[in-house]
Short mmCIF file of C-alpha atoms and ligand atoms in Angstrom, two decimals:
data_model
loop_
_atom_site.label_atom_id
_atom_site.label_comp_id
_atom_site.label_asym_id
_atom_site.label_seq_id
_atom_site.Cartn_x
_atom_site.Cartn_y
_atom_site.Cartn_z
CA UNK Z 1481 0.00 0.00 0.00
CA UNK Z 1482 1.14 3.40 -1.29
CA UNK Z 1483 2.36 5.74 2.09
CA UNK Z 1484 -0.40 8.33 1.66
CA UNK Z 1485 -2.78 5.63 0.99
CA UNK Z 1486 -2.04 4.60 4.49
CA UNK Z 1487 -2.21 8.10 5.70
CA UNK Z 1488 -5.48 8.30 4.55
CA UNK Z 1489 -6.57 5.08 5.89
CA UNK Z 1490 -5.63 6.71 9.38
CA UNK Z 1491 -7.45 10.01 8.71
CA UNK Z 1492 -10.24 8.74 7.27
CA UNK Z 1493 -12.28 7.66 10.13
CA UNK Z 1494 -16.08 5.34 10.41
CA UNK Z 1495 -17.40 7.59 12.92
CA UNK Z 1496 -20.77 6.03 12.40
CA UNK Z 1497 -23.19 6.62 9.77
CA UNK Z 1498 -25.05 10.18 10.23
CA UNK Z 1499 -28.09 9.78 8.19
CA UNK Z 1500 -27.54 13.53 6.75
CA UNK Z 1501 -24.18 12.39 5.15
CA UNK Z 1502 -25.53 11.01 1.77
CA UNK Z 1503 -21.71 10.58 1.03
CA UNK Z 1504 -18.34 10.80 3.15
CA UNK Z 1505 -15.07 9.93 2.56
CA UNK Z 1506 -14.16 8.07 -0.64
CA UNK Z 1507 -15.66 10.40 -3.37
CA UNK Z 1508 -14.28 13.38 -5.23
CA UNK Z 1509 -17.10 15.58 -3.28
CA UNK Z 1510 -19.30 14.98 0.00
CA UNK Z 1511 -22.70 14.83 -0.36
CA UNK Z 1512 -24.64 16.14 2.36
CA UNK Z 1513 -28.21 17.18 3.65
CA UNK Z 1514 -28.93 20.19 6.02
CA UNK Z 1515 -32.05 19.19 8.17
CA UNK Z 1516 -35.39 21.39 7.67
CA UNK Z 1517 -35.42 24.64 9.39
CA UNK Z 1518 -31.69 24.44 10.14
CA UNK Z 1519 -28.99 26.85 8.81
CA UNK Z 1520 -25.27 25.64 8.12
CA UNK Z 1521 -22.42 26.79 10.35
CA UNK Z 1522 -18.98 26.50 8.59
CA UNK Z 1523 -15.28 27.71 10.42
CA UNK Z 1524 -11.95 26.54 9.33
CA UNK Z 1525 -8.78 26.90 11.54
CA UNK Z 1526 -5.24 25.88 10.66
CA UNK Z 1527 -2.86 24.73 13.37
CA UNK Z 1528 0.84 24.80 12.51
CA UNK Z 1529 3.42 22.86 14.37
CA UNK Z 1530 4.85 25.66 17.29
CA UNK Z 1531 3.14 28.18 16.35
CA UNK Z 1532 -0.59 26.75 17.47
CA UNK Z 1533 0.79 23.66 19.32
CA UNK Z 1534 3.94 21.77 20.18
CA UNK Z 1535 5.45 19.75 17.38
CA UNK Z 1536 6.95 16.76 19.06
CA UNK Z 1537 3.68 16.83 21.99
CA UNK Z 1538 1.30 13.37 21.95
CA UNK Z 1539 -0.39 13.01 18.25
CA UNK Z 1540 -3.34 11.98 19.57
CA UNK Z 1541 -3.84 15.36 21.98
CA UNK Z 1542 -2.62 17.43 18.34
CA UNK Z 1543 -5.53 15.33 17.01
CA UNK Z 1544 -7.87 16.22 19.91
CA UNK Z 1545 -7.24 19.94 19.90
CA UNK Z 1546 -7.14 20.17 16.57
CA UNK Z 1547 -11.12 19.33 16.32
CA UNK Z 1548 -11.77 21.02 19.79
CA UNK Z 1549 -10.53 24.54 18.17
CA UNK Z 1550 -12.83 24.59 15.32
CA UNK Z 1551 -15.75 23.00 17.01
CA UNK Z 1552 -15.64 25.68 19.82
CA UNK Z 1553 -16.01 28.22 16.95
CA UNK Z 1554 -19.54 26.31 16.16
CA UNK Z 1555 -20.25 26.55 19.76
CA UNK Z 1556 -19.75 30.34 20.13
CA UNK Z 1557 -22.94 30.82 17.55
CA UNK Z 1558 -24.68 27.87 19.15
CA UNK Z 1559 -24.13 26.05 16.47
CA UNK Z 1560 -24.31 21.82 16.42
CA UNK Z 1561 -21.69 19.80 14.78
CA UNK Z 1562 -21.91 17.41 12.14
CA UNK Z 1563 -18.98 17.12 10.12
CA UNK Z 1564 -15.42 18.04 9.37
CA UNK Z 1565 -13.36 17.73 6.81
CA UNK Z 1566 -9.34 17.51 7.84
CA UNK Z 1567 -6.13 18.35 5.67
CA UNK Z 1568 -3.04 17.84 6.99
CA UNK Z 1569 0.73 17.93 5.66
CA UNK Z 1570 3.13 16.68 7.10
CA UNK Z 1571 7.22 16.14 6.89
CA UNK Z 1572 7.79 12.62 6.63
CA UNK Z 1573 5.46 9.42 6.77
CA UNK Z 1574 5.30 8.02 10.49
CA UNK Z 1575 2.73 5.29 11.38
CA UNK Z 1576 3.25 5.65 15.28
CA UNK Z 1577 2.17 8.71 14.91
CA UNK Z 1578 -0.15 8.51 12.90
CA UNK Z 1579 -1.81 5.58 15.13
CA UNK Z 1580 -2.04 7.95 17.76
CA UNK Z 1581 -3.05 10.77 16.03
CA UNK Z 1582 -6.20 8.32 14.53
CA UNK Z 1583 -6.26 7.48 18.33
CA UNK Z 1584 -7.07 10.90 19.33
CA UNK Z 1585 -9.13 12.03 16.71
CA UNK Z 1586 -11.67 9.02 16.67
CA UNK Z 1587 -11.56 9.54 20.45
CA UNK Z 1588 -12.69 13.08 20.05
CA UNK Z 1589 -15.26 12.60 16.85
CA UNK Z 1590 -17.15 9.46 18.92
CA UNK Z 1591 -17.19 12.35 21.85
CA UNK Z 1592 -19.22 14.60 19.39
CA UNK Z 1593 -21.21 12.57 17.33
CA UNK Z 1594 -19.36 14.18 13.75
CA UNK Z 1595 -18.45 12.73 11.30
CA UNK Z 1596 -15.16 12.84 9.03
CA UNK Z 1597 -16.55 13.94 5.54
CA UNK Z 1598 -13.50 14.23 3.18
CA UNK Z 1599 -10.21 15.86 3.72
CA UNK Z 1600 -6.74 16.13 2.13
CA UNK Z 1601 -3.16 14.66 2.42
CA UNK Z 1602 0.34 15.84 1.53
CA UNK Z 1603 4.00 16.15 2.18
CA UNK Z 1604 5.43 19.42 3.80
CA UNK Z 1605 6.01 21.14 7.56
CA UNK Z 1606 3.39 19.81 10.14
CA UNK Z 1607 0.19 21.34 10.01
CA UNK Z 1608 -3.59 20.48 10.40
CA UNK Z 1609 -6.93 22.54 8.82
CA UNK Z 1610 -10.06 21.68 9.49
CA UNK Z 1611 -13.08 22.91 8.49
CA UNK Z 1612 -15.99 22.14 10.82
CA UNK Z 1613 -19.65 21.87 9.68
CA UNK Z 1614 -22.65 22.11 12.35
CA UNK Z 1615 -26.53 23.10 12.28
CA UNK Z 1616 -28.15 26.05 14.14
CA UNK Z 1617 -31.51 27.37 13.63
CA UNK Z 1618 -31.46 30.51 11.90
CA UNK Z 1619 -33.24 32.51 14.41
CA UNK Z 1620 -30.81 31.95 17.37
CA UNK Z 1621 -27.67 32.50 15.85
CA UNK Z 1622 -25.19 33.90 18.09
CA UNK Z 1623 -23.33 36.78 16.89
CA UNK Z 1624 -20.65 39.08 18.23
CA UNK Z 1625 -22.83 42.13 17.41
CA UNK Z 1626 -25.95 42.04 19.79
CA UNK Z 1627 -24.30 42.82 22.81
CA UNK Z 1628 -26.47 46.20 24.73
CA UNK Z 1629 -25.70 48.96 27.13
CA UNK Z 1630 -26.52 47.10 30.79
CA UNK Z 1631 -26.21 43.43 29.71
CA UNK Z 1632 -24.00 41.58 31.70
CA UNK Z 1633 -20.47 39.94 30.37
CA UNK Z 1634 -20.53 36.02 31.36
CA UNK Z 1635 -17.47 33.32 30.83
CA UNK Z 1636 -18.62 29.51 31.20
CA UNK Z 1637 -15.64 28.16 32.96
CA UNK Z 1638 -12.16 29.33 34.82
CA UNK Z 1639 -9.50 31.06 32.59
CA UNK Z 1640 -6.00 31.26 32.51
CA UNK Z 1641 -5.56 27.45 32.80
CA UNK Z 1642 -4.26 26.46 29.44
CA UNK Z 1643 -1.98 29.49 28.89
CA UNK Z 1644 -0.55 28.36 32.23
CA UNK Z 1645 0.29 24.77 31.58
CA UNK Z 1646 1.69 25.99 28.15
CA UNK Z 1647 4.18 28.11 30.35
CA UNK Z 1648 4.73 24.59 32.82
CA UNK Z 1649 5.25 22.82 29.51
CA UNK Z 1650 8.11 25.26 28.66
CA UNK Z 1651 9.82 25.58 31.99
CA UNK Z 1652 8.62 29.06 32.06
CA UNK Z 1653 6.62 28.61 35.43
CA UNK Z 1654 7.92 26.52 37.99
CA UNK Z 1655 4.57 24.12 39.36
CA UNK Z 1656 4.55 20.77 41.36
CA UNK Z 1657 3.95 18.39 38.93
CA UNK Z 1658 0.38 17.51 39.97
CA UNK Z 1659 -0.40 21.24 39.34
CA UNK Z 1660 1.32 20.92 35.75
CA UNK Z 1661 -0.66 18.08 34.66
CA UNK Z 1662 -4.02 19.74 35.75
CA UNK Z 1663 -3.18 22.79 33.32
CA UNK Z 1664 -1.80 21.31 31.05
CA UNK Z 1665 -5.09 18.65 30.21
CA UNK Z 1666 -6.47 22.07 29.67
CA UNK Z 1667 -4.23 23.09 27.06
CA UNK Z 1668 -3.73 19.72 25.07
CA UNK Z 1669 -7.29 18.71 25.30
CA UNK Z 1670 -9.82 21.45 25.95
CA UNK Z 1671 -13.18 20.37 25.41
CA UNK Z 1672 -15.67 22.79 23.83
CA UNK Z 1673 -18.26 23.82 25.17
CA UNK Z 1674 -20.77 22.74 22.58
CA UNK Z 1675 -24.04 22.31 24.69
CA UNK Z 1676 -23.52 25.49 26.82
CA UNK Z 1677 -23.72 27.03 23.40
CA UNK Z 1678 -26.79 25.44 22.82
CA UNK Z 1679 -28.02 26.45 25.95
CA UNK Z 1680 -27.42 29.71 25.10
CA UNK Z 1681 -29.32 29.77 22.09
CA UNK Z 1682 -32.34 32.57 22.41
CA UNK Z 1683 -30.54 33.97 25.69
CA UNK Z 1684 -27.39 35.46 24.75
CA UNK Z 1685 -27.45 38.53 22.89
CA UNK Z 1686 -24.04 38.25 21.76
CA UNK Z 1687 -21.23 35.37 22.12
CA UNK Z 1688 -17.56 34.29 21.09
CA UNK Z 1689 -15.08 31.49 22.26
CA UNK Z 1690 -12.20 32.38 24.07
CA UNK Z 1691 -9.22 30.96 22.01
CA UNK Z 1692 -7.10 34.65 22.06
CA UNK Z 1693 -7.31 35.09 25.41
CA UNK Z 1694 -10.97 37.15 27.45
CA UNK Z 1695 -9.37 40.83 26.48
CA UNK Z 1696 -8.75 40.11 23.16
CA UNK Z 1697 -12.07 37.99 22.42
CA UNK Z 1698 -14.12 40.34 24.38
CA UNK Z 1699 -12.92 43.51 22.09
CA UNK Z 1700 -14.46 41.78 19.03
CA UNK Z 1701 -17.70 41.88 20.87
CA UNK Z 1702 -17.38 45.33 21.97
CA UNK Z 1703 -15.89 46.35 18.64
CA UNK Z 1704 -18.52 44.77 16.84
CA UNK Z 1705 -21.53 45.42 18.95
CA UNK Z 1706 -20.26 49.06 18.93
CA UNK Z 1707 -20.38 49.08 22.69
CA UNK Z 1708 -17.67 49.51 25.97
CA UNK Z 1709 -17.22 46.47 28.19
CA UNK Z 1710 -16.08 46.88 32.30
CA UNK Z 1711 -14.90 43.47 33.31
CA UNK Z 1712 -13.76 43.04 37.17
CA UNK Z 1713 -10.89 41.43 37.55
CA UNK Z 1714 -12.27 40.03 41.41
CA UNK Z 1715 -14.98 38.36 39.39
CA UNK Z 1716 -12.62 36.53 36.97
CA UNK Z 1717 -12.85 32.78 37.47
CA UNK Z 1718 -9.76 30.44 38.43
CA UNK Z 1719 -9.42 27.32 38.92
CA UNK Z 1720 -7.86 25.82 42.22
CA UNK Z 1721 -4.41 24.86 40.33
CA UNK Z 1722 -4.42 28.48 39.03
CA UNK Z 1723 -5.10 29.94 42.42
CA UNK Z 1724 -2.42 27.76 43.92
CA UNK Z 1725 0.21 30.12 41.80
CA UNK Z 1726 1.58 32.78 43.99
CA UNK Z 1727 2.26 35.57 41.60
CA UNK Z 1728 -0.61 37.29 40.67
CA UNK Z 1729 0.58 39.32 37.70
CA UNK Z 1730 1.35 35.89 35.85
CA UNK Z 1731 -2.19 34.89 36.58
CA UNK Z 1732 -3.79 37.33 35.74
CA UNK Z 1733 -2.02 37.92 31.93
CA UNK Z 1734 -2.68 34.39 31.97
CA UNK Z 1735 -6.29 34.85 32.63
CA UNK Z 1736 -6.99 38.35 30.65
CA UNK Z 1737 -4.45 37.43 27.85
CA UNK Z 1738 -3.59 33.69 27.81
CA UNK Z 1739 -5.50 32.22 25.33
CA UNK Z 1740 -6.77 28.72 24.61
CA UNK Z 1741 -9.19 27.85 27.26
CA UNK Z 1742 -11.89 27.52 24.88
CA UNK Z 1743 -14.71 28.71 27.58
CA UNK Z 1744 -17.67 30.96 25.70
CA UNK Z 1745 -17.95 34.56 26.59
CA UNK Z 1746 -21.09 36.67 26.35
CA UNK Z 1747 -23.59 38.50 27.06
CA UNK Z 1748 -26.77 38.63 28.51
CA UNK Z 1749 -29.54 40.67 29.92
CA UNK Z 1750 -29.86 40.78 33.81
CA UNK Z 1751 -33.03 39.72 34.36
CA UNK Z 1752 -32.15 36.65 32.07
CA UNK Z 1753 -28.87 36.09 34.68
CA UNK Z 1754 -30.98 33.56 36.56
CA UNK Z 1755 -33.02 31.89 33.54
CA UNK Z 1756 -29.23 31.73 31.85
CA UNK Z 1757 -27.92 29.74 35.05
CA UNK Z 1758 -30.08 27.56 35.09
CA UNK Z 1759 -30.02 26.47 31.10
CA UNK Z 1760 -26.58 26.02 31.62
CA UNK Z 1761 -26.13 23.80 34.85
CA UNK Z 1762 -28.83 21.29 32.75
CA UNK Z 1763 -25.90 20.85 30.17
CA UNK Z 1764 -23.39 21.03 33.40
CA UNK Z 1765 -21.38 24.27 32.88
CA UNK Z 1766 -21.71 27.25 34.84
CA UNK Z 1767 -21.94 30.64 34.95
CA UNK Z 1768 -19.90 33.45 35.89
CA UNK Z 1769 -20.67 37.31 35.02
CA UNK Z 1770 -17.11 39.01 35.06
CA UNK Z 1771 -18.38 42.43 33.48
CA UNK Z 1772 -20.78 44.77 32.20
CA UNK Z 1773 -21.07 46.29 29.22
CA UNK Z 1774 -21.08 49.96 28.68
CA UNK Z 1775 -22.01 52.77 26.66
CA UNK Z 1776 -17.70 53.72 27.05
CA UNK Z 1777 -15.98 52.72 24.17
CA UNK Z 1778 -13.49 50.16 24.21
CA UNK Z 1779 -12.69 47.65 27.02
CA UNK Z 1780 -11.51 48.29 30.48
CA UNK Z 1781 -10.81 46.45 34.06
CA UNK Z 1782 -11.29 47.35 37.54
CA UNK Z 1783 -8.60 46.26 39.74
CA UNK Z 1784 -7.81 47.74 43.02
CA UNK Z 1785 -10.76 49.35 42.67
CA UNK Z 1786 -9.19 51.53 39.63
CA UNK Z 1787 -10.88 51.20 36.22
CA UNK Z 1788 -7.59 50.34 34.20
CA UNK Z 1789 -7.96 51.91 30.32
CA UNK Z 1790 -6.97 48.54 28.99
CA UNK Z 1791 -6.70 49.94 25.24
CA UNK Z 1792 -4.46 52.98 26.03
CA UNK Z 1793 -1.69 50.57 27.78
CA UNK Z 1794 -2.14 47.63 25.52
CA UNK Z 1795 -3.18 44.54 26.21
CA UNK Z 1796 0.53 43.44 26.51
CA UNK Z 1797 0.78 44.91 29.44
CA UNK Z 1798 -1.22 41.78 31.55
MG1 MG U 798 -13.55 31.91 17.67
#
């Protein structure tokens, strides 16, 4: 068997039979059928080899994060996945790796009930795009641009985790090991938070996934929703191994800046807080409003009780 016939093998996963994939893998197109009253949700990500992850880390966890990226971009407009279609080139042909990068990414596919619709192979520098396919009705699609004047800002889970580990992984941040291993699960293999964002559907007025870091993510909403945000840096959640670090200013750039937690942020009206809450601890995520948003441009902080002009000092600066 010819080398990229055996890469495709390992790529080309049975993850079941979806009844709306008329044809997967195997044909020069996918053929595919979008259920009544639904609207498709596409987003594509590349991940290149130490730039978006760790070249020699476990295949199988490139394989898992790989999906878990672009699927949390479906889950940010509520979206439901179905498919994905996966290119990836890479240097040299290696079948223990490419076991455990099949290990990782049926793993992850059986998690989510998608299915691997087509995709590409060839020969170059290590990198992964895939383009993820999911349902939403067309009503309840969650945009970055509906955020109002008085709505709270929400995260579903504790941030600062992943960008954490990533600094464990590179002897950047000196942890006990049990610490390490705790932040670093969340930066190999996040999980996205797919049925919060269906949850959210019809409640949020506005939504995005974290993957830059809350600042950064939480600018497009205020940029886009042509609105100011005031987070509170008290109300920021952390998880125990993040509280466990001693110096605060590496938390918190970790938290405001780090990137890759892959929790939703948005936002919501007050007097659907409690409503909100609820919808989500049914799907078993919860809830945390870190800000408000404003009718001030731009995005700011209060620490120390001081409102911090966030875009005047850069976001560098945390
Ligand atoms: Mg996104």
């Amino acid at each position: 068997m010819k080398e990229f016939e055996m890469i495709n093998r390992y790529l080309a996963i049975d993850s079941g039979n979806r009844k709306d994939v008329i044809k997967g893998v195997g044909d020069d197109c996918a053929l595919l059928k979008v259920p009544r009253g639904q609207r498709l949700a596409v987003s594509m990500d590349t991940l290149i080899a130490d730039v978006h992850f760790i070249a020699d880390s476990n295949a199988a966890d490139i394989a898992h994060k790989a999906v878990a990226v672009n699927l949390s971009d479906l889950a940010a407009c509520g979206a439901e996945p179905a498919w994905i279609t996966l290119s990836i080139s890479m240097p040299e042909f290696n079948e223990e790796w490419l076991a455990s990068f099949n290990k990782g990414l049926k793993r992850i596919v059986e998690f989510f009930g998608i299915q691997i619709i087509g995709g590409d192979t060839c020969r170059g520098p290590l990198s992964i795009t895939i383009q993820a396919h999911g349902f939403v009705p067309e009503a309840v699609f969650n945009t970055r641009s509906g955020a109002q004047v008085g709505e709270l800002v929400c995260v579903t889970g504790p941030l600062g985790d992943a960008a954490l580990g990533l600094m464990a992984a590179k002897n950047e941040l000196v942890v006990p090991p049990s610490i390490a291993s705790q932040l670093l699960k969340k930066y190999y293999t996040p999980y996205p938070r797919i049925a919060a964002g269906i949850a959210l559907r019809g409640r949020a007025t506005s939504g995005i996934d974290i993957s830059d870091g809350l600042l950064a993510d939480v600018s497009h909403i205020s940029g886009q929703s042509e609105v100011g945000v005031l987070l509170n840096w008290e109300d920021i959640p952390l998880s125990d191994a993040a509280k466990s670090i001693d110096d605060e200013e590496i938390v918190m750039k970790a938290a405001l800046s780090g990137g890759d937690d892959y929790e939703l942020c948005f936002t919501v009206r007050e007097s659907e807080l409690e409503a909100t809450r609820l919808a989500l601890e049914t799907v078993g995520t919860e809830c945390f409003p870190v800000g408000r948003v404003t009718g001030k441009a731009g995005v700011r902080l209060m620490y120390n009780k001081e409102e911090l002009e966030l875009e005047h000092m850069g976001y560098q600066h945390f």
